[in-house]
Amino acid sequence: ASNIDINSIRKDFPILDQKVNGKPLIYFDNAATTQKPKSVIEALSEYYSSYNANIHRGLHTLAEKATTAFEDTRKVFQKFINANEVEEVIFTKGTTDSINLVANAYGRKFLEKGDEIVITAMEHHSNIVPWQMIAEEKGAVLKIIPVNKKGEISLDDVKATVNKNTKIVSVVYASNSLGTVNPVKEIAKIAHDHDAVMLVDGAQASSHCIVDVQDLDCDFYATSGHKMYGPTGCGILYGKRAILEEMNPYQGGGEMINNVSFEKTTYNDIPYKFEAGTPNIADVVALKKAAEYINNIGKDNIMAHEKALTAHAHERLSEIPGINFYGTADDKVSVVSFTIDNVHPYDAGLMLDAKGIAVRTGHHCTQPLMEHFGIDGTIRASFSVYNTIDEIDFFVDSLKDIVAKFS
Ligand code: PMP
């Protein structure tokens, strides 16, 4: 039991009130992207209807208003992740963009031949491929922390993998395909003991976990707006000031400069050094409403509700013969990933869609993890604050009907 008023929360999300294939929509694809509350949708519309202008350089009233709104989101995010300083919050396109920024602006400057980058076997492709690209360029080596049967990593394996050659450790806080919550605070400590920097992939964590970058003591934290009730195409990279200041810029252009001449260009201070070009102003402005939405309900309340949903889903799904769960860690977010013997995930996904139920099927951009488990993919149901026990019951009953058709 949690302290949330689910009926009033559901009314905040206009998209939920519709039928899909003649059935009430049940949206269980929240790990891919969450739906948006009215406050976020209205902030987008209000921005374009009343104060659209380019930011930072304009002196006129609309430009001032747009700049203030944009910078307000930075302040809200500073608190949201408990960064020490507002300048440590950089706006990006999202988690992928944030990780690429670090790989290019930190990795290209500081990696040398033979250096090691450490990730885990459960990383999303966006926390694998940018490191492979920079490793190849610099002659660095990618090292992988293994995952056990339950979909967890062990600190002993972290200690066995991180060594004096390690320069960067990059680990997902909450796995999108298993739900596993990783001990990123303890891993950061191990990284720092070896003078490596620690990046936390917070794409899933921002809406499901307490995020306190100072307590985690991570050097970088990457996240996406669209997975925490905000718009697509915007996210943040947090970095510790001293490290951000040492880094080279990622992209060159307007806004990131101090002075440009053909002989020599000097760069702007952080965070602007990393924000070349006109940013995604409307979406960043609306992102503030998403963070406020979470704050108003309270992370603790959201987490309690989602925990109850996840436990109920595990319990009810266990009634299905031939079900195999992937990701049964003790500490996990609201992601339930499974296969059913003799039922292909794609068939199940299509048949669930016919009943108005949206789940994700496939490898969830974690192909090496699927290979580790010896499967092509799973059926993944992922829950958010607006999901209900009744929806889970309908989902499980529907799955039972589907499985019956295959046996
Ligand atoms: N990491 C994780 C754990 C994710 O779940 C995702 C999105 N599925 C990403 C990174 C990439 O996020 P984005 O596509 O928003 O850049």
mmCIF file with all atom_site columns, N, CA and C in Angstrom, residues 333-390:
data_model
loop_
_atom_site.group_PDB
_atom_site.id
_atom_site.type_symbol
_atom_site.label_atom_id
_atom_site.label_alt_id
_atom_site.label_comp_id
_atom_site.label_asym_id
_atom_site.label_entity_id
_atom_site.label_seq_id
_atom_site.pdbx_PDB_ins_code
_atom_site.Cartn_x
_atom_site.Cartn_y
_atom_site.Cartn_z
_atom_site.occupancy
_atom_site.B_iso_or_equiv
_atom_site.pdbx_formal_charge
_atom_site.auth_seq_id
_atom_site.auth_comp_id
_atom_site.auth_asym_id
_atom_site.auth_atom_id
_atom_site.pdbx_PDB_model_num
ATOM 1   N N  . VAL A 1 333 ? 14.090 -2.429  -10.040 1.00 0.00 ? 333 VAL A N  1
ATOM 2   C CA . VAL A 1 333 ? 13.023 -1.484  -10.356 1.00 0.00 ? 333 VAL A CA 1
ATOM 3   C C  . VAL A 1 333 ? 11.893 -2.236  -11.063 1.00 0.00 ? 333 VAL A C  1
ATOM 4   N N  . SER A 1 334 ? 10.879 -1.488  -11.501 1.00 0.00 ? 334 SER A N  1
ATOM 5   C CA . SER A 1 334 ? 9.628  -2.102  -11.958 1.00 0.00 ? 334 SER A CA 1
ATOM 6   C C  . SER A 1 334 ? 9.696  -2.603  -13.398 1.00 0.00 ? 334 SER A C  1
ATOM 7   N N  . VAL A 1 335 ? 10.610 -3.524  -13.624 1.00 0.00 ? 335 VAL A N  1
ATOM 8   C CA . VAL A 1 335 ? 10.774 -4.164  -14.926 1.00 0.00 ? 335 VAL A CA 1
ATOM 9   C C  . VAL A 1 335 ? 10.639 -5.666  -14.713 1.00 0.00 ? 335 VAL A C  1
ATOM 10  N N  . VAL A 1 336 ? 9.750  -6.304  -15.471 1.00 0.00 ? 336 VAL A N  1
ATOM 11  C CA . VAL A 1 336 ? 9.599  -7.755  -15.382 1.00 0.00 ? 336 VAL A CA 1
ATOM 12  C C  . VAL A 1 336 ? 9.849  -8.324  -16.768 1.00 0.00 ? 336 VAL A C  1
ATOM 13  N N  . SER A 1 337 ? 10.897 -9.137  -16.866 1.00 0.00 ? 337 SER A N  1
ATOM 14  C CA . SER A 1 337 ? 11.363 -9.637  -18.155 1.00 0.00 ? 337 SER A CA 1
ATOM 15  C C  . SER A 1 337 ? 11.284 -11.158 -18.136 1.00 0.00 ? 337 SER A C  1
ATOM 16  N N  . PHE A 1 338 ? 10.699 -11.750 -19.171 1.00 0.00 ? 338 PHE A N  1
ATOM 17  C CA . PHE A 1 338 ? 10.516 -13.205 -19.123 1.00 0.00 ? 338 PHE A CA 1
ATOM 18  C C  . PHE A 1 338 ? 10.334 -13.788 -20.516 1.00 0.00 ? 338 PHE A C  1
ATOM 19  N N  . THR A 1 339 ? 10.509 -15.111 -20.588 1.00 0.00 ? 339 THR A N  1
ATOM 20  C CA . THR A 1 339 ? 10.122 -15.861 -21.786 1.00 0.00 ? 339 THR A CA 1
ATOM 21  C C  . THR A 1 339 ? 9.133  -16.930 -21.343 1.00 0.00 ? 339 THR A C  1
ATOM 22  N N  . ILE A 1 340 ? 8.409  -17.482 -22.304 1.00 0.00 ? 340 ILE A N  1
ATOM 23  C CA . ILE A 1 340 ? 7.495  -18.590 -22.009 1.00 0.00 ? 340 ILE A CA 1
ATOM 24  C C  . ILE A 1 340 ? 7.838  -19.706 -22.992 1.00 0.00 ? 340 ILE A C  1
ATOM 25  N N  . ASP A 1 341 ? 8.053  -20.901 -22.459 1.00 0.00 ? 341 ASP A N  1
ATOM 26  C CA . ASP A 1 341 ? 8.427  -22.037 -23.316 1.00 0.00 ? 341 ASP A CA 1
ATOM 27  C C  . ASP A 1 341 ? 7.441  -22.181 -24.485 1.00 0.00 ? 341 ASP A C  1
ATOM 28  N N  . ASN A 1 342 ? 7.979  -22.388 -25.660 1.00 0.00 ? 342 ASN A N  1
ATOM 29  C CA . ASN A 1 342 ? 7.177  -22.622 -26.873 1.00 0.00 ? 342 ASN A CA 1
ATOM 30  C C  . ASN A 1 342 ? 6.361  -21.414 -27.355 1.00 0.00 ? 342 ASN A C  1
ATOM 31  N N  . VAL A 1 343 ? 6.569  -20.256 -26.741 1.00 0.00 ? 343 VAL A N  1
ATOM 32  C CA . VAL A 1 343 ? 5.875  -19.050 -27.216 1.00 0.00 ? 343 VAL A CA 1
ATOM 33  C C  . VAL A 1 343 ? 6.941  -18.024 -27.605 1.00 0.00 ? 343 VAL A C  1
ATOM 34  N N  . HIS A 1 344 ? 6.969  -17.637 -28.874 1.00 0.00 ? 344 HIS A N  1
ATOM 35  C CA . HIS A 1 344 ? 7.954  -16.645 -29.276 1.00 0.00 ? 344 HIS A CA 1
ATOM 36  C C  . HIS A 1 344 ? 7.536  -15.274 -28.740 1.00 0.00 ? 344 HIS A C  1
ATOM 37  N N  . PRO A 1 345 ? 8.503  -14.518 -28.184 1.00 0.00 ? 345 PRO A N  1
ATOM 38  C CA . PRO A 1 345 ? 8.148  -13.201 -27.637 1.00 0.00 ? 345 PRO A CA 1
ATOM 39  C C  . PRO A 1 345 ? 7.387  -12.321 -28.628 1.00 0.00 ? 345 PRO A C  1
ATOM 40  N N  . TYR A 1 346 ? 7.758  -12.363 -29.912 1.00 0.00 ? 346 TYR A N  1
ATOM 41  C CA . TYR A 1 346 ? 7.068  -11.505 -30.881 1.00 0.00 ? 346 TYR A CA 1
ATOM 42  C C  . TYR A 1 346 ? 5.597  -11.893 -31.035 1.00 0.00 ? 346 TYR A C  1
ATOM 43  N N  . ASP A 1 347 ? 5.325  -13.204 -31.034 1.00 0.00 ? 347 ASP A N  1
ATOM 44  C CA . ASP A 1 347 ? 3.930  -13.643 -31.129 1.00 0.00 ? 347 ASP A CA 1
ATOM 45  C C  . ASP A 1 347 ? 3.147  -13.143 -29.915 1.00 0.00 ? 347 ASP A C  1
ATOM 46  N N  . ALA A 1 348 ? 3.752  -13.319 -28.741 1.00 0.00 ? 348 ALA A N  1
ATOM 47  C CA . ALA A 1 348 ? 3.074  -12.870 -27.520 1.00 0.00 ? 348 ALA A CA 1
ATOM 48  C C  . ALA A 1 348 ? 2.824  -11.363 -27.580 1.00 0.00 ? 348 ALA A C  1
ATOM 49  N N  . GLY A 1 349 ? 3.838  -10.625 -28.039 1.00 0.00 ? 349 GLY A N  1
ATOM 50  C CA . GLY A 1 349 ? 3.713  -9.164  -28.116 1.00 0.00 ? 349 GLY A CA 1
ATOM 51  C C  . GLY A 1 349 ? 2.569  -8.739  -29.026 1.00 0.00 ? 349 GLY A C  1
ATOM 52  N N  . LEU A 1 350 ? 2.462  -9.392  -30.182 1.00 0.00 ? 350 LEU A N  1
ATOM 53  C CA . LEU A 1 350 ? 1.400  -9.036  -31.127 1.00 0.00 ? 350 LEU A CA 1
ATOM 54  C C  . LEU A 1 350 ? 0.027  -9.401  -30.575 1.00 0.00 ? 350 LEU A C  1
ATOM 55  N N  . MET A 1 351 ? -0.041 -10.558 -29.920 1.00 0.00 ? 351 MET A N  1
ATOM 56  C CA . MET A 1 351 ? -1.334 -10.993 -29.397 1.00 0.00 ? 351 MET A CA 1
ATOM 57  C C  . MET A 1 351 ? -1.761 -10.147 -28.189 1.00 0.00 ? 351 MET A C  1
ATOM 58  N N  . LEU A 1 352 ? -0.797 -9.677  -27.429 1.00 0.00 ? 352 LEU A N  1
ATOM 59  C CA . LEU A 1 352 ? -1.118 -8.760  -26.325 1.00 0.00 ? 352 LEU A CA 1
ATOM 60  C C  . LEU A 1 352 ? -1.594 -7.419  -26.881 1.00 0.00 ? 352 LEU A C  1
ATOM 61  N N  . ASP A 1 353 ? -0.957 -6.975  -27.947 1.00 0.00 ? 353 ASP A N  1
ATOM 62  C CA . ASP A 1 353 ? -1.356 -5.698  -28.566 1.00 0.00 ? 353 ASP A CA 1
ATOM 63  C C  . ASP A 1 353 ? -2.812 -5.760  -29.024 1.00 0.00 ? 353 ASP A C  1
ATOM 64  N N  . ALA A 1 354 ? -3.201 -6.911  -29.532 1.00 0.00 ? 354 ALA A N  1
ATOM 65  C CA . ALA A 1 354 ? -4.595 -7.070  -29.976 1.00 0.00 ? 354 ALA A CA 1
ATOM 66  C C  . ALA A 1 354 ? -5.560 -6.890  -28.802 1.00 0.00 ? 354 ALA A C  1
ATOM 67  N N  . LYS A 1 355 ? -5.055 -7.060  -27.591 1.00 0.00 ? 355 LYS A N  1
ATOM 68  C CA . LYS A 1 355 ? -5.882 -6.863  -26.391 1.00 0.00 ? 355 LYS A CA 1
ATOM 69  C C  . LYS A 1 355 ? -5.640 -5.494  -25.743 1.00 0.00 ? 355 LYS A C  1
ATOM 70  N N  . GLY A 1 356 ? -4.960 -4.622  -26.479 1.00 0.00 ? 356 GLY A N  1
ATOM 71  C CA . GLY A 1 356 ? -4.749 -3.256  -25.985 1.00 0.00 ? 356 GLY A CA 1
ATOM 72  C C  . GLY A 1 356 ? -3.577 -3.107  -25.043 1.00 0.00 ? 356 GLY A C  1
ATOM 73  N N  . ILE A 1 357 ? -2.757 -4.174  -24.946 1.00 0.00 ? 357 ILE A N  1
ATOM 74  C CA . ILE A 1 357 ? -1.650 -4.157  -23.971 1.00 0.00 ? 357 ILE A CA 1
ATOM 75  C C  . ILE A 1 357 ? -0.325 -3.910  -24.685 1.00 0.00 ? 357 ILE A C  1
ATOM 76  N N  . ALA A 1 358 ? 0.372  -2.863  -24.283 1.00 0.00 ? 358 ALA A N  1
ATOM 77  C CA . ALA A 1 358 ? 1.662  -2.516  -24.893 1.00 0.00 ? 358 ALA A CA 1
ATOM 78  C C  . ALA A 1 358 ? 2.800  -3.027  -24.024 1.00 0.00 ? 358 ALA A C  1
ATOM 79  N N  . VAL A 1 359 ? 3.526  -4.034  -24.508 1.00 0.00 ? 359 VAL A N  1
ATOM 80  C CA . VAL A 1 359 ? 4.752  -4.485  -23.848 1.00 0.00 ? 359 VAL A CA 1
ATOM 81  C C  . VAL A 1 359 ? 5.874  -4.399  -24.875 1.00 0.00 ? 359 VAL A C  1
ATOM 82  N N  . ARG A 1 360 ? 7.089  -4.592  -24.414 1.00 0.00 ? 360 ARG A N  1
ATOM 83  C CA . ARG A 1 360 ? 8.218  -4.602  -25.341 1.00 0.00 ? 360 ARG A CA 1
ATOM 84  C C  . ARG A 1 360 ? 8.689  -6.040  -25.514 1.00 0.00 ? 360 ARG A C  1
ATOM 85  N N  . THR A 1 361 ? 9.047  -6.400  -26.739 1.00 0.00 ? 361 THR A N  1
ATOM 86  C CA . THR A 1 361 ? 9.637  -7.719  -26.953 1.00 0.00 ? 361 THR A CA 1
ATOM 87  C C  . THR A 1 361 ? 10.932 -7.539  -27.732 1.00 0.00 ? 361 THR A C  1
ATOM 88  N N  . GLY A 1 362 ? 11.888 -8.437  -27.479 1.00 0.00 ? 362 GLY A N  1
ATOM 89  C CA . GLY A 1 362 ? 13.150 -8.377  -28.215 1.00 0.00 ? 362 GLY A CA 1
ATOM 90  C C  . GLY A 1 362 ? 14.332 -8.270  -27.281 1.00 0.00 ? 362 GLY A C  1
ATOM 91  N N  . HIS A 1 363 ? 15.414 -7.666  -27.783 1.00 0.00 ? 363 HIS A N  1
ATOM 92  C CA . HIS A 1 363 ? 16.661 -7.661  -26.990 1.00 0.00 ? 363 HIS A CA 1
ATOM 93  C C  . HIS A 1 363 ? 16.820 -6.401  -26.152 1.00 0.00 ? 363 HIS A C  1
ATOM 94  N N  . HIS A 1 364 ? 15.923 -5.422  -26.312 1.00 0.00 ? 364 HIS A N  1
ATOM 95  C CA . HIS A 1 364 ? 15.932 -4.203  -25.489 1.00 0.00 ? 364 HIS A CA 1
ATOM 96  C C  . HIS A 1 364 ? 17.271 -3.458  -25.558 1.00 0.00 ? 364 HIS A C  1
ATOM 97  N N  . CYS A 1 365 ? 17.889 -3.484  -26.733 1.00 0.00 ? 365 CYS A N  1
ATOM 98  C CA . CYS A 1 365 ? 19.196 -2.814  -26.908 1.00 0.00 ? 365 CYS A CA 1
ATOM 99  C C  . CYS A 1 365 ? 20.245 -3.327  -25.929 1.00 0.00 ? 365 CYS A C  1
ATOM 100 N N  . THR A 1 366 ? 20.125 -4.605  -25.548 1.00 0.00 ? 366 THR A N  1
ATOM 101 C CA . THR A 1 366 ? 21.147 -5.230  -24.695 1.00 0.00 ? 366 THR A CA 1
ATOM 102 C C  . THR A 1 366 ? 21.486 -6.598  -25.289 1.00 0.00 ? 366 THR A C  1
ATOM 103 N N  . GLN A 1 367 ? 21.940 -6.609  -26.531 1.00 0.00 ? 367 GLN A N  1
ATOM 104 C CA . GLN A 1 367 ? 22.204 -7.883  -27.212 1.00 0.00 ? 367 GLN A CA 1
ATOM 105 C C  . GLN A 1 367 ? 23.239 -8.756  -26.494 1.00 0.00 ? 367 GLN A C  1
ATOM 106 N N  . PRO A 1 368 ? 24.360 -8.174  -26.005 1.00 0.00 ? 368 PRO A N  1
ATOM 107 C CA . PRO A 1 368 ? 25.322 -9.052  -25.309 1.00 0.00 ? 368 PRO A CA 1
ATOM 108 C C  . PRO A 1 368 ? 24.713 -9.729  -24.080 1.00 0.00 ? 368 PRO A C  1
ATOM 109 N N  . LEU A 1 369 ? 23.806 -9.047  -23.399 1.00 0.00 ? 369 LEU A N  1
ATOM 110 C CA . LEU A 1 369 ? 23.161 -9.636  -22.214 1.00 0.00 ? 369 LEU A CA 1
ATOM 111 C C  . LEU A 1 369 ? 22.272 -10.811 -22.625 1.00 0.00 ? 369 LEU A C  1
ATOM 112 N N  . MET A 1 370 ? 21.540 -10.630 -23.721 1.00 0.00 ? 370 MET A N  1
ATOM 113 C CA . MET A 1 370 ? 20.676 -11.705 -24.206 1.00 0.00 ? 370 MET A CA 1
ATOM 114 C C  . MET A 1 370 ? 21.529 -12.916 -24.603 1.00 0.00 ? 370 MET A C  1
ATOM 115 N N  . GLU A 1 371 ? 22.657 -12.630 -25.244 1.00 0.00 ? 371 GLU A N  1
ATOM 116 C CA . GLU A 1 371 ? 23.564 -13.700 -25.639 1.00 0.00 ? 371 GLU A CA 1
ATOM 117 C C  . GLU A 1 371 ? 24.074 -14.450 -24.407 1.00 0.00 ? 371 GLU A C  1
ATOM 118 N N  . HIS A 1 372 ? 24.372 -13.706 -23.360 1.00 0.00 ? 372 HIS A N  1
ATOM 119 C CA . HIS A 1 372 ? 24.827 -14.301 -22.096 1.00 0.00 ? 372 HIS A CA 1
ATOM 120 C C  . HIS A 1 372 ? 23.787 -15.302 -21.570 1.00 0.00 ? 372 HIS A C  1
ATOM 121 N N  . PHE A 1 373 ? 22.511 -14.929 -21.689 1.00 0.00 ? 373 PHE A N  1
ATOM 122 C CA . PHE A 1 373 ? 21.461 -15.822 -21.204 1.00 0.00 ? 373 PHE A CA 1
ATOM 123 C C  . PHE A 1 373 ? 21.071 -16.875 -22.247 1.00 0.00 ? 373 PHE A C  1
ATOM 124 N N  . GLY A 1 374 ? 21.667 -16.784 -23.429 1.00 0.00 ? 374 GLY A N  1
ATOM 125 C CA . GLY A 1 374 ? 21.383 -17.756 -24.477 1.00 0.00 ? 374 GLY A CA 1
ATOM 126 C C  . GLY A 1 374 ? 20.003 -17.623 -25.095 1.00 0.00 ? 374 GLY A C  1
ATOM 127 N N  . ILE A 1 375 ? 19.495 -16.385 -25.170 1.00 0.00 ? 375 ILE A N  1
ATOM 128 C CA . ILE A 1 375 ? 18.166 -16.159 -25.756 1.00 0.00 ? 375 ILE A CA 1
ATOM 129 C C  . ILE A 1 375 ? 18.250 -15.010 -26.770 1.00 0.00 ? 375 ILE A C  1
ATOM 130 N N  . ASP A 1 376 ? 17.217 -14.914 -27.622 1.00 0.00 ? 376 ASP A N  1
ATOM 131 C CA . ASP A 1 376 ? 17.163 -13.798 -28.588 1.00 0.00 ? 376 ASP A CA 1
ATOM 132 C C  . ASP A 1 376 ? 16.568 -12.560 -27.950 1.00 0.00 ? 376 ASP A C  1
ATOM 133 N N  . GLY A 1 377 ? 15.679 -12.805 -27.011 1.00 0.00 ? 377 GLY A N  1
ATOM 134 C CA . GLY A 1 377 ? 14.992 -11.666 -26.418 1.00 0.00 ? 377 GLY A CA 1
ATOM 135 C C  . GLY A 1 377 ? 13.987 -12.133 -25.389 1.00 0.00 ? 377 GLY A C  1
ATOM 136 N N  . THR A 1 378 ? 13.336 -11.151 -24.767 1.00 0.00 ? 378 THR A N  1
ATOM 137 C CA . THR A 1 378 ? 12.318 -11.463 -23.752 1.00 0.00 ? 378 THR A CA 1
ATOM 138 C C  . THR A 1 378 ? 11.050 -10.669 -24.051 1.00 0.00 ? 378 THR A C  1
ATOM 139 N N  . ILE A 1 379 ? 10.018 -10.984 -23.273 1.00 0.00 ? 379 ILE A N  1
ATOM 140 C CA . ILE A 1 379 ? 8.837  -10.128 -23.188 1.00 0.00 ? 379 ILE A CA 1
ATOM 141 C C  . ILE A 1 379 ? 9.087  -9.261  -21.959 1.00 0.00 ? 379 ILE A C  1
ATOM 142 N N  . ARG A 1 380 ? 8.954  -7.961  -22.109 1.00 0.00 ? 380 ARG A N  1
ATOM 143 C CA . ARG A 1 380 ? 9.239  -7.087  -20.971 1.00 0.00 ? 380 ARG A CA 1
ATOM 144 C C  . ARG A 1 380 ? 8.022  -6.218  -20.656 1.00 0.00 ? 380 ARG A C  1
ATOM 145 N N  . ALA A 1 381 ? 7.562  -6.322  -19.422 1.00 0.00 ? 381 ALA A N  1
ATOM 146 C CA . ALA A 1 381 ? 6.519  -5.409  -18.939 1.00 0.00 ? 381 ALA A CA 1
ATOM 147 C C  . ALA A 1 381 ? 7.195  -4.484  -17.929 1.00 0.00 ? 381 ALA A C  1
ATOM 148 N N  . SER A 1 382 ? 7.040  -3.188  -18.129 1.00 0.00 ? 382 SER A N  1
ATOM 149 C CA . SER A 1 382 ? 7.683  -2.243  -17.209 1.00 0.00 ? 382 SER A CA 1
ATOM 150 C C  . SER A 1 382 ? 6.626  -1.235  -16.748 1.00 0.00 ? 382 SER A C  1
ATOM 151 N N  . PHE A 1 383 ? 6.599  -1.005  -15.446 1.00 0.00 ? 383 PHE A N  1
ATOM 152 C CA . PHE A 1 383 ? 5.491  -0.261  -14.832 1.00 0.00 ? 383 PHE A CA 1
ATOM 153 C C  . PHE A 1 383 ? 5.910  1.133   -14.386 1.00 0.00 ? 383 PHE A C  1
ATOM 154 N N  . SER A 1 384 ? 4.888  1.992   -14.341 1.00 0.00 ? 384 SER A N  1
ATOM 155 C CA . SER A 1 384 ? 5.102  3.371   -13.920 1.00 0.00 ? 384 SER A CA 1
ATOM 156 C C  . SER A 1 384 ? 4.070  3.746   -12.880 1.00 0.00 ? 384 SER A C  1
ATOM 157 N N  . VAL A 1 385 ? 4.151  4.990   -12.464 1.00 0.00 ? 385 VAL A N  1
ATOM 158 C CA . VAL A 1 385 ? 3.301  5.442   -11.360 1.00 0.00 ? 385 VAL A CA 1
ATOM 159 C C  . VAL A 1 385 ? 1.806  5.299   -11.669 1.00 0.00 ? 385 VAL A C  1
ATOM 160 N N  . TYR A 1 386 ? 1.426  5.362   -12.969 1.00 0.00 ? 386 TYR A N  1
ATOM 161 C CA . TYR A 1 386 ? -0.004 5.346   -13.320 1.00 0.00 ? 386 TYR A CA 1
ATOM 162 C C  . TYR A 1 386 ? -0.552 3.940   -13.568 1.00 0.00 ? 386 TYR A C  1
ATOM 163 N N  . ASN A 1 387 ? 0.275  2.913   -13.441 1.00 0.00 ? 387 ASN A N  1
ATOM 164 C CA . ASN A 1 387 ? -0.214 1.542   -13.667 1.00 0.00 ? 387 ASN A CA 1
ATOM 165 C C  . ASN A 1 387 ? -0.897 0.989   -12.418 1.00 0.00 ? 387 ASN A C  1
ATOM 166 N N  . THR A 1 388 ? -1.765 -0.022  -12.655 1.00 0.00 ? 388 THR A N  1
ATOM 167 C CA . THR A 1 388 ? -2.583 -0.526  -11.547 1.00 0.00 ? 388 THR A CA 1
ATOM 168 C C  . THR A 1 388 ? -2.485 -2.057  -11.442 1.00 0.00 ? 388 THR A C  1
ATOM 169 N N  . ILE A 1 389 ? -2.870 -2.552  -10.273 1.00 0.00 ? 389 ILE A N  1
ATOM 170 C CA . ILE A 1 389 ? -2.943 -3.994  -10.032 1.00 0.00 ? 389 ILE A CA 1
ATOM 171 C C  . ILE A 1 389 ? -3.953 -4.633  -10.996 1.00 0.00 ? 389 ILE A C  1
ATOM 172 N N  . ASP A 1 390 ? -5.070 -3.946  -11.235 1.00 0.00 ? 390 ASP A N  1
ATOM 173 C CA . ASP A 1 390 ? -6.084 -4.480  -12.161 1.00 0.00 ? 390 ASP A CA 1
ATOM 174 C C  . ASP A 1 390 ? -5.504 -4.671  -13.563 1.00 0.00 ? 390 ASP A C  1
#
